[in-house]
Amino acid sequence: MKKIISIFVLALVIFSCGKDNDDNLTPAQPQVAVTFKFTHNWDGTTVNSSNLQTEVVTNANGEIMNMTRLRYLVSRFILTNENGDSFNFDGYKFTNLADESTYNFVPENNGIPAGTYSLKFIWGFNELDNIDGAHPDLNSASWNWPAMLGGGYHFLQFDGMYNVNTTPLPYNFHNGTALVSADVFEQNFAQITLPSSLEITNNATIEVKMNIAEFFKNPNTWDLNVLDTSLMPNYDAQKMIQANVQSVFSLGTITQ
Amino acid sequence: MTKLLTYSFLLFCFLLTACSDEGTEEYVNKPTAQPLEIPPLFAQLIINPVIPFDNPQTIEGIALGKKLFFDPILSANNTQACATCHNPQNAFTDSSQFSVGIDGNLGIRNSMPLFNLAWNYDEQFFWDGRSFSLEHQALVPVEDPVEMHNTWETVISRLQQHPEYPNLFSAAFGDGIINKEKATKAIAQFERTLISANSKFDNYLLGLVELSPQETNGLNIFMDEDRGDCFHCHGNPNNPLWTDNMFHNNGLDATITDIGLGAFTGDPADNGKFKSPSLRNLKYTAPFMHDGRFASLDDVINHYSEGLKNSPTIDPLMKKVAQGGVQLTNQDKADLKAFLLSLSDASFVNNPDFRN
């Protein structure tokens, strides 16, 4: 019995000691934790679970369109400081705009020294992660990309109607591995590097903004009248989305 | 000093709980844990099933749930059991378009097959998702006027006076009164054991059998965005549930009368949306759709091929709605059907554990 008590007290002591670290008693290299918070907008108009299905927007090519569903995948977050030290975060982030509980990403291995950083992450999965069927949570969400198109996972599923002011027609703006020809596939992820520098002084929530309109803007002005559905097996469409995603993300505010 | 006090207090709490734990053990009639047997394919490919922390699977709970599921005692006039409309031979649905309640009245929806329900991660049950959790769902049919048309009060008093049920309830949930919460917990435990994972296609994925060329082509049509494009809503070889358990309008009607999910959420954008059914066991579950409008699988395939009707909430994945559908050739239709039937699991409908 005495043993149990001492173990218990010891545990309490260890626990309380661990807690003290937060109080900056060791000012040399305080470790801070980061949370990534993704927000979404269409050229500045916030899009979230409450207005996703009701917002009517106009794309760069002039089509008036609505949005039914928007889900996407990003992975391999890396913060790099001014000395060039990189801090890699495990895991990936699967966001469903209809479900606000998916907007935030709190990496499991989390703790970096305060400093000035730049942020990189991967749009979709790179070839190391994009393994067919390897991620049970994504399989459970039916997020798979067909084996005949190279397998692995969707990076983006964006569905809705365009020309809603005249004759509405569906669009299925989906992105993943590109099919070159039968059984020949090309990686189609994108390395996203956000230019601004991040001053991280304390536990921080970093806002990453997605401007959905940018998918249709540059370098390729997207004409939904030509490319609306069955884009998954269409090599050129896949590569155009990969190019356009580069300007979709930007840094927002940091709260710390 | 305050620290010392806190520690002593915590220690005291700790000892207190430790003691009370030991104390109760002697008195409670403890049921035997019987965790779900997760099929290897499910364990490998998808995340764990949902088991509520306050309703673990037990041998006694499952046995009680099974007895209740097959017992007409739940209905007002003792003529109808859950199994009347959820028949094991039909993968736990029935073969009528609308099920007949005890008073001979017809409901407005087609009965639903019951399997792999613990993998419905969002726990939204019924065609329109209006019931959260199996425990809550099981409360509904007993009092539904077009189904068992009973009251739980009556059911409980019948169970209390029954020669066997009081002992079965004590064995499953310890001593104490019989109530509807215990009854529905037991039914939910039994329902969670209804696992179907032994179709030809499952065995193909496990490397035990080959698909025929026709079935292989059918799978390709299912997965091809240019042809069937069924996989965005109905699973794929890496999602053995063969449903997304989400709600869509798949183009059945131009004018929507049964608004489905919309009646539950109150959002007009949800009108006409119903839960995508699993495509397992279609061999046993006709007729199809929420209103049982299609008598055969051919009717369903023709619907997606050339019968789509436009409406304001139609899912954009019904991309060829302007042409009436995805326009499959007769050969593609036959192959798609062959593939769909490879998802049927004879060992499930014949499982003696699931019979009365």
Coordinates of C-alpha atoms in Angstrom, one line a residue:
Chain A
M1 CA 0.0 0.0 0.0
K2 CA 2.8 2.4 0.9
K3 CA 4.3 1.7 -2.5
I4 CA 1.1 2.7 -4.2
I5 CA 1.0 6.0 -2.3
S6 CA 4.5 6.8 -3.1
I7 CA 4.1 6.0 -6.7
F8 CA 0.9 8.1 -6.8
V9 CA 2.6 11.1 -5.1
L10 CA 5.6 10.7 -7.3
A11 CA 3.3 10.8 -10.3
L12 CA 1.7 13.9 -9.1
V13 CA 5.0 15.6 -8.5
I14 CA 6.3 14.6 -11.9
F15 CA 3.1 15.9 -13.4
S16 CA 3.3 19.2 -11.6
C17 CA 6.9 19.6 -12.5
G18 CA 6.1 19.0 -16.2
K19 CA 3.5 21.7 -16.0
D20 CA 6.0 24.3 -14.8
N21 CA 7.7 24.3 -18.2
D22 CA 4.9 26.3 -19.6
D23 CA 5.6 29.1 -17.3
N24 CA 8.7 30.0 -19.1
L25 CA 11.0 29.2 -16.2
T26 CA 13.6 28.1 -18.8
P27 CA 13.8 31.2 -21.0
A28 CA 16.7 29.9 -23.1
Q29 CA 14.7 28.0 -25.8
P30 CA 11.0 27.9 -25.0
Q31 CA 9.1 25.4 -27.1
V32 CA 5.8 26.7 -28.5
A33 CA 3.0 24.7 -30.1
V34 CA 1.4 25.7 -33.4
T35 CA -2.1 25.1 -34.7
F36 CA -3.0 25.7 -38.3
K37 CA -6.4 27.2 -38.9
F38 CA -7.8 27.1 -42.4
T39 CA -10.3 29.7 -43.5
H40 CA -12.0 29.8 -46.8
N41 CA -13.2 32.6 -49.0
W42 CA -14.3 33.5 -52.5
D43 CA -12.4 36.7 -53.3
G44 CA -12.8 37.9 -49.8
T45 CA -16.3 36.6 -49.0
T46 CA -16.1 34.1 -46.2
V47 CA -17.3 30.6 -47.2
N48 CA -18.1 28.2 -44.4
S49 CA -20.5 25.4 -43.5
S50 CA -23.5 27.9 -43.2
N51 CA -23.2 29.5 -46.6
L52 CA -21.4 26.9 -48.7
Q53 CA -24.6 25.7 -50.3
T54 CA -26.3 29.1 -50.7
E55 CA -23.5 31.4 -51.8
V56 CA -23.7 32.3 -55.5
V57 CA -20.4 33.4 -57.0
T58 CA -18.9 34.5 -60.3
N59 CA -15.6 33.0 -61.5
A60 CA -12.9 34.7 -63.5
N61 CA -14.4 33.5 -66.8
G62 CA -17.7 35.1 -65.9
E63 CA -19.8 32.0 -65.1
I64 CA -22.2 32.3 -62.2
M65 CA -22.0 29.3 -60.0
N66 CA -22.9 27.7 -56.7
M67 CA -21.1 25.2 -54.5
T68 CA -22.5 21.9 -53.2
R69 CA -19.4 20.2 -51.7
L70 CA -15.8 21.1 -51.2
R71 CA -13.3 18.8 -49.6
Y72 CA -9.5 18.8 -49.9
L73 CA -6.3 17.3 -48.6
V74 CA -3.0 18.9 -47.6
S75 CA 0.0 17.3 -46.0
R76 CA 3.6 17.5 -44.8
F77 CA 3.6 20.9 -43.1
I78 CA 7.1 22.3 -42.7
L79 CA 8.1 25.5 -40.8
T80 CA 11.6 26.7 -41.7
N81 CA 13.4 29.4 -39.6
E82 CA 15.9 32.0 -40.7
N83 CA 18.8 29.7 -39.9
G84 CA 17.3 27.2 -42.3
D85 CA 16.3 24.7 -39.6
S86 CA 13.2 22.9 -40.7
F87 CA 10.5 21.5 -38.4
N88 CA 8.4 18.8 -40.0
F89 CA 4.9 18.1 -38.7
D90 CA 3.5 14.6 -39.0
G91 CA 0.1 13.9 -40.4
Y92 CA -2.2 15.4 -43.0
K93 CA -5.2 17.5 -43.1
F94 CA -8.5 16.5 -44.7
T95 CA -10.9 19.4 -44.7
N96 CA -14.6 19.2 -45.4
L97 CA -16.1 22.7 -45.8
A98 CA -19.4 21.3 -44.6
D99 CA -17.8 20.3 -41.2
E100 CA -16.1 23.1 -39.3
S101 CA -14.5 20.7 -36.9
T102 CA -12.1 19.8 -39.8
Y103 CA -10.9 23.4 -40.3
N104 CA -8.1 23.3 -37.7
F105 CA -5.0 21.1 -37.8
V106 CA -3.1 20.5 -34.6
P107 CA 0.0 18.4 -35.4
E108 CA 0.7 15.6 -33.0
N109 CA 4.5 16.2 -32.7
N110 CA 4.3 19.8 -31.9
G111 CA 7.0 22.0 -30.3
I112 CA 9.3 24.5 -32.0
P113 CA 11.5 27.3 -30.7
A114 CA 10.2 30.8 -31.0
G115 CA 11.5 32.5 -34.1
T116 CA 10.7 33.7 -37.6
Y117 CA 9.5 31.0 -40.0
S118 CA 8.2 30.4 -43.4
L119 CA 5.5 27.8 -44.1
K120 CA 5.4 25.0 -46.7
F121 CA 3.0 22.2 -47.2
I122 CA 2.0 19.8 -49.9
W123 CA -1.2 20.1 -51.9
G124 CA -2.6 16.5 -51.8
F125 CA -0.1 13.8 -51.1
N126 CA 3.4 13.3 -52.5
E127 CA 4.4 9.9 -53.9
L128 CA 5.5 8.7 -50.4
D129 CA 2.1 9.2 -48.9
N130 CA -0.2 8.7 -51.9
I131 CA -0.4 4.9 -51.5
D132 CA -3.6 3.3 -52.6
G133 CA -5.7 2.3 -49.6
A134 CA -3.0 3.1 -47.0
H135 CA -5.0 5.5 -44.9
P136 CA -8.1 4.1 -43.1
D137 CA -9.5 7.4 -42.1
L138 CA -9.5 8.6 -45.8
N139 CA -10.8 5.2 -47.0
S140 CA -13.7 5.6 -44.5
A141 CA -14.4 9.0 -46.1
S142 CA -14.5 7.3 -49.6
W143 CA -11.7 9.7 -50.5
N144 CA -10.0 7.2 -52.8
W145 CA -8.8 8.0 -56.4
P146 CA -9.6 5.1 -58.8
A147 CA -6.8 2.6 -59.4
M148 CA -7.3 2.9 -63.2
L149 CA -6.2 6.6 -62.7
G150 CA -3.2 5.7 -60.7
G151 CA -4.9 5.1 -57.3
G152 CA -4.2 6.8 -54.0
Y153 CA -6.4 9.6 -53.0
H154 CA -8.3 12.7 -54.2
F155 CA -6.6 16.0 -53.4
L156 CA -9.8 17.9 -54.1
Q157 CA -13.4 17.2 -54.6
F158 CA -15.3 20.4 -55.5
D159 CA -18.9 19.9 -56.9
G160 CA -21.6 22.3 -57.8
M161 CA -23.6 23.9 -60.6
Y162 CA -22.5 26.7 -63.0
N163 CA -24.6 28.9 -65.3
V164 CA -27.1 28.9 -62.5
N165 CA -28.6 32.1 -63.9
T166 CA -29.5 30.4 -67.2
T167 CA -29.3 26.6 -67.6
P168 CA -27.6 25.2 -64.6
L169 CA -25.1 22.4 -65.4
P170 CA -23.0 20.3 -63.0
Y171 CA -19.3 20.7 -62.5
N172 CA -17.1 18.1 -60.8
F173 CA -13.8 19.8 -60.2
H174 CA -11.7 16.9 -58.8
N175 CA -7.9 16.7 -58.6
G176 CA -5.5 13.8 -58.0
T177 CA -2.9 11.7 -59.9
A178 CA -2.8 12.5 -63.6
L179 CA -3.3 9.8 -66.2
V180 CA -0.8 10.1 -69.1
S181 CA -2.0 7.1 -71.0
A182 CA -3.3 3.6 -70.1
D183 CA -1.3 2.5 -67.0
V184 CA 1.1 5.5 -67.2
F185 CA 0.5 8.0 -64.4
E186 CA 2.1 11.3 -63.3
Q187 CA 2.4 12.7 -59.8
N188 CA 0.2 15.7 -59.5
F189 CA 0.8 17.1 -56.0
A190 CA 2.0 20.7 -55.6
Q191 CA 4.5 22.1 -53.2
I192 CA 2.9 25.2 -51.6
T193 CA 5.4 27.8 -50.2
L194 CA 3.8 30.8 -48.5
P195 CA 6.1 33.8 -49.0
S196 CA 5.5 35.9 -45.9
S197 CA 7.5 35.3 -42.8
L198 CA 5.9 34.3 -39.6
E199 CA 7.0 35.8 -36.3
I200 CA 6.3 33.1 -33.7
T201 CA 6.8 34.2 -30.1
N202 CA 4.4 32.0 -28.2
N203 CA 1.9 29.2 -28.7
A204 CA 0.4 30.2 -32.0
T205 CA -2.6 29.7 -34.3
I206 CA -1.6 30.3 -37.9
E207 CA -4.4 31.2 -40.2
V208 CA -4.0 29.8 -43.8
K209 CA -6.5 31.3 -46.2
M210 CA -7.9 29.5 -49.2
N211 CA -9.3 31.7 -51.9
I212 CA -11.5 29.2 -53.8
A213 CA -11.9 31.6 -56.7
E214 CA -8.2 31.2 -57.5
F215 CA -8.8 27.7 -58.7
F216 CA -10.4 29.3 -61.8
K217 CA -8.0 32.3 -62.2
N218 CA -4.3 31.9 -63.0
P219 CA -2.3 31.0 -64.8
N220 CA -5.3 29.2 -66.4
T221 CA -8.6 31.1 -66.7
W222 CA -11.0 28.2 -66.4
D223 CA -13.9 27.9 -68.8
L224 CA -16.4 25.6 -67.2
N225 CA -18.4 25.5 -70.4
V226 CA -15.5 23.5 -71.8
L227 CA -14.2 21.7 -68.8
D228 CA -16.9 20.9 -66.3
T229 CA -17.2 17.1 -65.6
S230 CA -15.1 14.0 -66.2
L231 CA -12.0 15.9 -65.4
M232 CA -10.4 13.1 -63.5
P233 CA -9.2 11.1 -66.5
N234 CA -8.3 14.3 -68.4
Y235 CA -4.6 14.9 -68.2
D236 CA -4.6 18.5 -69.3
A237 CA -7.4 19.4 -66.8
Q238 CA -5.4 17.7 -64.0
K239 CA -2.3 19.7 -64.8
M240 CA -4.2 22.9 -65.1
I241 CA -5.6 22.5 -61.6
Q242 CA -2.2 21.7 -60.3
A243 CA -0.9 24.9 -61.8
N244 CA -3.8 27.0 -60.5
V245 CA -3.6 25.7 -56.9
Q246 CA -0.3 27.7 -56.5
S247 CA -2.2 30.9 -55.8
V248 CA -5.0 29.5 -53.8
F249 CA -3.4 29.6 -50.4
S250 CA -2.0 32.6 -48.5
L251 CA -1.2 33.4 -44.9
G252 CA -3.8 35.1 -42.7
T253 CA -3.3 36.4 -39.2
I254 CA -1.3 34.8 -36.4
T255 CA -2.8 34.7 -32.9
Q256 CA -0.5 34.0 -30.1
Chain B
M1 CA 1.0 23.7 2.6
T2 CA -1.9 24.1 0.2
K3 CA 0.0 21.7 -2.1
L4 CA 0.2 19.1 0.7
L5 CA -3.5 19.5 1.3
T6 CA -4.3 19.1 -2.4
Y7 CA -2.2 16.0 -2.6
S8 CA -3.8 14.5 0.5
F9 CA -7.3 15.3 -0.9
L10 CA -6.4 13.7 -4.3
L11 CA -5.0 10.7 -2.6
F12 CA -8.1 10.4 -0.5
C13 CA -10.3 10.5 -3.7
F14 CA -8.0 8.0 -5.3
L15 CA -8.3 5.6 -2.4
L16 CA -12.1 6.1 -2.2
T17 CA -12.7 5.2 -5.8
A18 CA -10.3 2.2 -5.5
C19 CA -12.3 0.9 -2.5
S20 CA -15.7 1.5 -4.0
D21 CA -14.6 -0.4 -7.2
E22 CA -13.8 -3.4 -5.2
G23 CA -17.0 -3.1 -3.1
T24 CA -19.4 -3.2 -6.1
E25 CA -17.8 -6.1 -7.8
E26 CA -19.3 -8.6 -5.5
Y27 CA -22.8 -7.5 -5.9
V28 CA -23.2 -6.8 -9.6
N29 CA -24.2 -9.5 -12.0
K30 CA -21.5 -9.0 -14.5
P31 CA -22.2 -9.8 -18.2
T32 CA -19.4 -11.3 -20.2
A33 CA -17.7 -9.0 -22.7
Q34 CA -18.1 -10.1 -26.3
P35 CA -16.2 -7.5 -28.5
L36 CA -17.3 -7.3 -32.1
E37 CA -15.3 -9.6 -34.4
I38 CA -14.0 -7.1 -36.9
P39 CA -13.5 -8.7 -40.4
P40 CA -9.8 -8.6 -41.5
L41 CA -10.7 -6.5 -44.5
F42 CA -12.4 -3.9 -42.4
A43 CA -9.6 -3.9 -39.8
Q44 CA -7.1 -3.3 -42.6
L45 CA -9.0 -0.7 -44.6
I46 CA -11.4 1.4 -42.5
I47 CA -11.5 2.9 -39.0
N48 CA -13.0 1.2 -36.1
P49 CA -16.7 0.7 -35.6
V50 CA -18.7 3.0 -33.2
I51 CA -19.5 1.3 -29.9
P52 CA -21.0 3.7 -27.4
F53 CA -19.0 3.7 -24.2
D54 CA -22.1 3.1 -22.1
N55 CA -23.3 0.1 -24.1
P56 CA -20.4 -2.4 -24.6
Q57 CA -21.1 -5.6 -26.4
T58 CA -21.8 -8.5 -24.1
I59 CA -22.9 -12.1 -24.6
E60 CA -26.0 -11.6 -22.5
G61 CA -26.8 -8.3 -24.0
I62 CA -26.6 -9.6 -27.6
A63 CA -28.7 -12.7 -26.7
L64 CA -31.4 -10.5 -25.1
G65 CA -31.3 -8.1 -28.1
K66 CA -31.7 -11.0 -30.5
K67 CA -34.7 -12.4 -28.6
L68 CA -36.4 -9.0 -28.5
F69 CA -35.7 -8.4 -32.2
F70 CA -37.6 -11.6 -33.2
D71 CA -40.3 -11.2 -30.6
P72 CA -43.8 -9.9 -31.6
I73 CA -44.3 -9.0 -27.9
L74 CA -43.1 -5.5 -28.9
S75 CA -46.1 -4.8 -31.1
A76 CA -49.5 -3.8 -29.7
N77 CA -51.4 -6.9 -30.9
N78 CA -48.4 -9.3 -30.6
T79 CA -48.3 -10.0 -34.3
Q80 CA -45.2 -8.1 -35.5
A81 CA -41.5 -8.3 -34.6
C82 CA -38.7 -6.1 -35.8
A83 CA -37.8 -9.2 -37.9
T84 CA -41.2 -9.0 -39.7
C85 CA -39.9 -6.0 -41.7
H86 CA -36.2 -6.8 -41.2
N87 CA -36.1 -10.5 -42.3
P88 CA -32.7 -12.3 -42.2
Q89 CA -33.3 -13.9 -45.6
N90 CA -33.6 -10.4 -47.1
A91 CA -30.5 -9.2 -45.5
F92 CA -32.8 -7.8 -42.8
T93 CA -35.2 -5.8 -45.0
D94 CA -38.5 -7.0 -46.5
S95 CA -39.6 -7.6 -50.1
S96 CA -42.6 -5.2 -50.1
Q97 CA -42.4 -1.6 -51.5
F98 CA -43.9 -0.3 -48.2
S99 CA -44.0 -2.3 -45.1
V100 CA -47.4 -3.0 -43.6
G101 CA -47.9 -2.1 -39.9
I102 CA -50.0 -4.1 -37.4
D103 CA -53.2 -2.2 -38.3
G104 CA -52.7 -3.0 -42.0
N105 CA -51.6 0.6 -42.8
L106 CA -48.7 1.2 -45.2
G107 CA -45.8 3.3 -44.3
I108 CA -44.3 5.8 -46.8
R109 CA -40.8 4.3 -47.0
N110 CA -39.2 1.1 -48.0
S111 CA -37.7 -0.9 -45.2
M112 CA -34.0 -0.8 -44.9
P113 CA -31.5 -3.7 -44.8
L114 CA -29.5 -4.0 -41.6
F115 CA -25.8 -4.8 -41.7
N116 CA -22.5 -3.2 -40.8
L117 CA -24.4 -0.6 -38.9
A118 CA -21.7 0.0 -36.3
W119 CA -19.6 1.4 -39.2
N120 CA -22.1 4.2 -39.9
Y121 CA -19.7 6.7 -38.3
D122 CA -22.0 9.6 -38.2
E123 CA -24.7 7.4 -36.6
Q124 CA -27.5 9.0 -38.6
F125 CA -30.2 6.3 -39.1
F126 CA -33.3 6.1 -41.3
W127 CA -33.4 7.1 -44.9
D128 CA -33.5 10.8 -43.8
G129 CA -30.9 10.4 -41.0
R130 CA -33.4 11.7 -38.4
S131 CA -32.4 9.2 -35.6
F132 CA -29.0 9.6 -34.0
S133 CA -27.6 6.2 -32.8
L134 CA -29.0 2.7 -33.0
E135 CA -30.1 2.9 -29.3
H136 CA -32.4 5.9 -30.2
Q137 CA -33.5 4.4 -33.5
A138 CA -34.8 1.3 -31.8
L139 CA -37.2 3.4 -29.7
V140 CA -39.1 4.5 -32.8
P141 CA -40.8 1.5 -34.5
V142 CA -42.4 0.3 -31.3
E143 CA -44.5 3.5 -31.0
D144 CA -44.8 4.3 -34.7
P145 CA -48.6 4.2 -35.5
V146 CA -48.0 2.7 -38.9
E147 CA -45.6 0.0 -37.5
M148 CA -45.9 -1.7 -34.1
H149 CA -48.3 0.9 -32.8
N150 CA -47.6 0.1 -29.2
T151 CA -46.4 2.1 -26.1
W152 CA -43.1 1.4 -24.3
E153 CA -45.2 1.3 -21.1
T154 CA -47.1 -1.7 -22.4
V155 CA -43.9 -3.4 -23.6
I156 CA -42.2 -3.0 -20.3
S157 CA -45.1 -4.3 -18.3
R158 CA -45.3 -7.3 -20.6
L159 CA -41.6 -8.0 -20.3
Q160 CA -41.8 -7.7 -16.5
Q161 CA -44.5 -10.3 -16.3
H162 CA -42.8 -12.6 -18.8
P163 CA -41.4 -15.9 -17.5
E164 CA -37.9 -15.4 -19.1
Y165 CA -37.2 -11.7 -19.7
P166 CA -36.6 -10.6 -16.1
N167 CA -33.7 -13.0 -15.8
L168 CA -32.4 -12.1 -19.2
F169 CA -32.4 -8.4 -18.3
S170 CA -30.6 -9.1 -15.0
A171 CA -28.0 -11.2 -16.7
A172 CA -27.4 -8.5 -19.3
F173 CA -27.6 -5.3 -17.3
G174 CA -27.5 -6.3 -13.6
D175 CA -30.4 -6.2 -11.2
G176 CA -32.9 -3.4 -11.3
I177 CA -36.0 -2.5 -13.2
I178 CA -36.6 -3.4 -16.8
N179 CA -36.8 -0.2 -18.9
K180 CA -36.8 0.9 -22.5
E181 CA -33.2 2.1 -22.3
K182 CA -32.0 -1.4 -21.5
A183 CA -34.3 -2.9 -24.1
T184 CA -33.0 -0.7 -26.9
K185 CA -29.4 -1.1 -25.7
A186 CA -29.8 -4.8 -26.1
I187 CA -31.4 -4.5 -29.5
A188 CA -28.6 -2.2 -30.6
Q189 CA -26.0 -4.7 -29.4
F190 CA -27.6 -7.4 -31.5
E191 CA -27.8 -5.2 -34.5
R192 CA -24.1 -4.4 -34.3
T193 CA -23.3 -8.1 -34.6
L194 CA -25.0 -8.1 -38.1
I195 CA -21.8 -7.9 -40.0
S196 CA -21.5 -8.8 -43.7
A197 CA -18.0 -9.1 -45.1
N198 CA -18.0 -12.4 -47.0
S199 CA -19.2 -11.6 -50.5
K200 CA -17.4 -12.9 -53.6
F201 CA -15.8 -9.4 -54.0
D202 CA -14.5 -9.5 -50.4
N203 CA -12.9 -12.8 -51.2
Y204 CA -11.5 -11.4 -54.4
L205 CA -9.9 -8.6 -52.4
L206 CA -8.5 -11.2 -49.9
G207 CA -7.0 -13.0 -52.9
L208 CA -9.1 -16.1 -52.5
V209 CA -11.2 -16.0 -55.7
E210 CA -11.0 -14.4 -59.2
L211 CA -13.5 -12.1 -60.6
S212 CA -15.1 -13.1 -64.0
P213 CA -14.2 -10.8 -66.9
Q214 CA -17.7 -9.5 -66.8
E215 CA -17.5 -8.6 -63.1
T216 CA -14.1 -7.0 -63.7
N217 CA -15.5 -4.8 -66.5
G218 CA -18.5 -4.0 -64.2
L219 CA -16.1 -2.8 -61.5
N220 CA -14.3 -0.6 -64.1
I221 CA -17.6 0.9 -65.2
F222 CA -18.4 1.6 -61.5
M223 CA -15.1 3.3 -61.0
D224 CA -14.9 5.2 -64.3
E225 CA -15.9 8.8 -64.2
D226 CA -16.7 8.6 -67.9
R227 CA -19.1 5.7 -67.5
G228 CA -20.9 4.7 -64.3
D229 CA -19.1 7.0 -61.8
C230 CA -20.9 5.3 -58.9
F231 CA -17.9 5.3 -56.5
H232 CA -18.2 8.9 -55.4
C233 CA -21.2 7.9 -53.3
H234 CA -21.2 4.1 -53.0
G235 CA -17.7 3.2 -51.8
N236 CA -14.9 1.5 -53.7
P237 CA -12.6 -1.5 -53.3
N238 CA -10.8 0.4 -50.4
N239 CA -14.1 1.2 -48.7
P240 CA -15.8 -2.1 -48.1
L241 CA -18.9 -0.5 -46.7
W242 CA -20.0 0.3 -50.3
T243 CA -21.7 3.5 -49.1
D244 CA -20.6 6.9 -47.9
N245 CA -23.5 7.0 -45.5
M246 CA -24.2 10.5 -46.7
F247 CA -27.2 12.2 -48.1
H248 CA -27.8 13.0 -51.8
N249 CA -30.5 13.6 -54.3
N250 CA -29.8 11.1 -57.0
G251 CA -32.3 12.4 -59.5
L252 CA -35.4 10.3 -58.9
D253 CA -38.1 13.0 -59.3
A254 CA -38.6 16.4 -61.0
T255 CA -41.1 17.4 -58.3
I256 CA -40.1 16.3 -54.9
T257 CA -42.9 15.1 -52.6
D258 CA -41.0 13.3 -49.8
I259 CA -38.4 15.9 -48.9
G260 CA -36.3 13.5 -46.9
L261 CA -33.3 15.0 -45.1
G262 CA -34.8 18.5 -45.6
A263 CA -37.6 17.7 -43.2
F264 CA -35.1 16.8 -40.5
T265 CA -32.6 19.7 -41.0
G266 CA -35.2 22.3 -42.0
D267 CA -32.8 23.4 -44.8
P268 CA -34.4 23.6 -48.2
A269 CA -31.0 22.8 -49.8
D270 CA -31.4 19.3 -48.3
N271 CA -34.9 18.6 -49.8
G272 CA -35.0 15.3 -51.7
K273 CA -31.8 14.0 -50.2
F274 CA -31.7 10.5 -48.8
K275 CA -28.9 8.3 -47.4
S276 CA -26.9 6.4 -50.0
P277 CA -27.7 2.7 -49.3
S278 CA -24.9 0.2 -49.2
L279 CA -24.6 -1.9 -52.4
R280 CA -23.9 -5.0 -50.5
N281 CA -26.6 -7.8 -50.6
L282 CA -28.6 -6.2 -53.5
K283 CA -29.5 -9.8 -54.5
Y284 CA -31.7 -10.0 -51.4
T285 CA -33.0 -6.5 -50.8
A286 CA -35.3 -5.6 -53.7
P287 CA -37.3 -3.4 -54.2
F288 CA -35.0 -0.4 -54.2
M289 CA -34.8 3.3 -53.2
H290 CA -36.4 5.1 -50.2
D291 CA -39.8 4.5 -51.7
G292 CA -39.2 1.1 -53.1
R293 CA -40.1 2.3 -56.6
F294 CA -37.7 0.0 -58.5
A295 CA -38.5 -3.7 -58.5
S296 CA -35.2 -4.8 -60.0
L297 CA -31.6 -3.9 -60.3
D298 CA -32.1 -3.4 -64.0
D299 CA -34.6 -0.7 -63.2
V300 CA -32.0 1.0 -61.0
I301 CA -29.3 0.8 -63.6
N302 CA -31.7 2.2 -66.3
H303 CA -32.5 5.0 -63.9
Y304 CA -28.8 6.1 -63.7
S305 CA -28.3 5.4 -67.4
E306 CA -31.2 7.3 -68.9
G307 CA -33.9 8.0 -66.3
L308 CA -32.5 10.9 -64.3
K309 CA -34.9 13.8 -63.5
N310 CA -33.6 17.3 -62.8
S311 CA -34.6 19.2 -59.7
P312 CA -33.1 22.1 -57.7
T313 CA -31.2 20.0 -55.2
I314 CA -30.0 17.2 -57.6
D315 CA -26.4 16.2 -56.8
P316 CA -23.9 17.6 -59.2
L317 CA -22.4 14.1 -59.4
M318 CA -25.5 13.3 -61.5
K319 CA -23.5 15.0 -64.2
K320 CA -25.3 13.8 -67.3
V321 CA -28.7 14.8 -66.0
A322 CA -29.2 17.0 -69.1
Q323 CA -28.9 13.8 -71.3
G324 CA -31.0 11.7 -68.8
G325 CA -28.0 9.9 -67.4
V326 CA -24.6 8.2 -68.1
Q327 CA -25.9 6.4 -71.2
L328 CA -24.5 2.9 -70.7
T329 CA -24.5 0.3 -73.4
N330 CA -26.5 -2.9 -72.9
Q331 CA -23.3 -4.7 -72.4
D332 CA -22.0 -2.2 -69.8
K333 CA -25.4 -2.5 -68.0
A334 CA -25.1 -6.2 -67.8
D335 CA -21.5 -6.1 -66.6
L336 CA -22.2 -3.4 -64.0
K337 CA -25.1 -5.6 -62.7
A338 CA -22.7 -8.7 -62.5
F339 CA -20.3 -6.6 -60.5
L340 CA -23.0 -5.3 -58.2
L341 CA -24.2 -8.8 -57.5
S342 CA -20.6 -9.9 -56.6
L343 CA -21.1 -7.7 -53.5
S344 CA -23.8 -10.1 -52.2
D345 CA -23.0 -12.3 -49.2
A346 CA -24.9 -15.6 -49.0
S347 CA -23.2 -16.5 -45.8
F348 CA -24.7 -13.4 -44.2
V349 CA -28.3 -14.2 -45.1
N350 CA -27.9 -17.8 -44.1
N351 CA -26.0 -17.2 -40.8
P352 CA -27.7 -19.4 -38.1
D353 CA -26.6 -16.9 -35.5
F354 CA -28.9 -14.4 -37.0
R355 CA -31.9 -16.6 -37.1
N356 CA -34.6 -16.9 -34.5

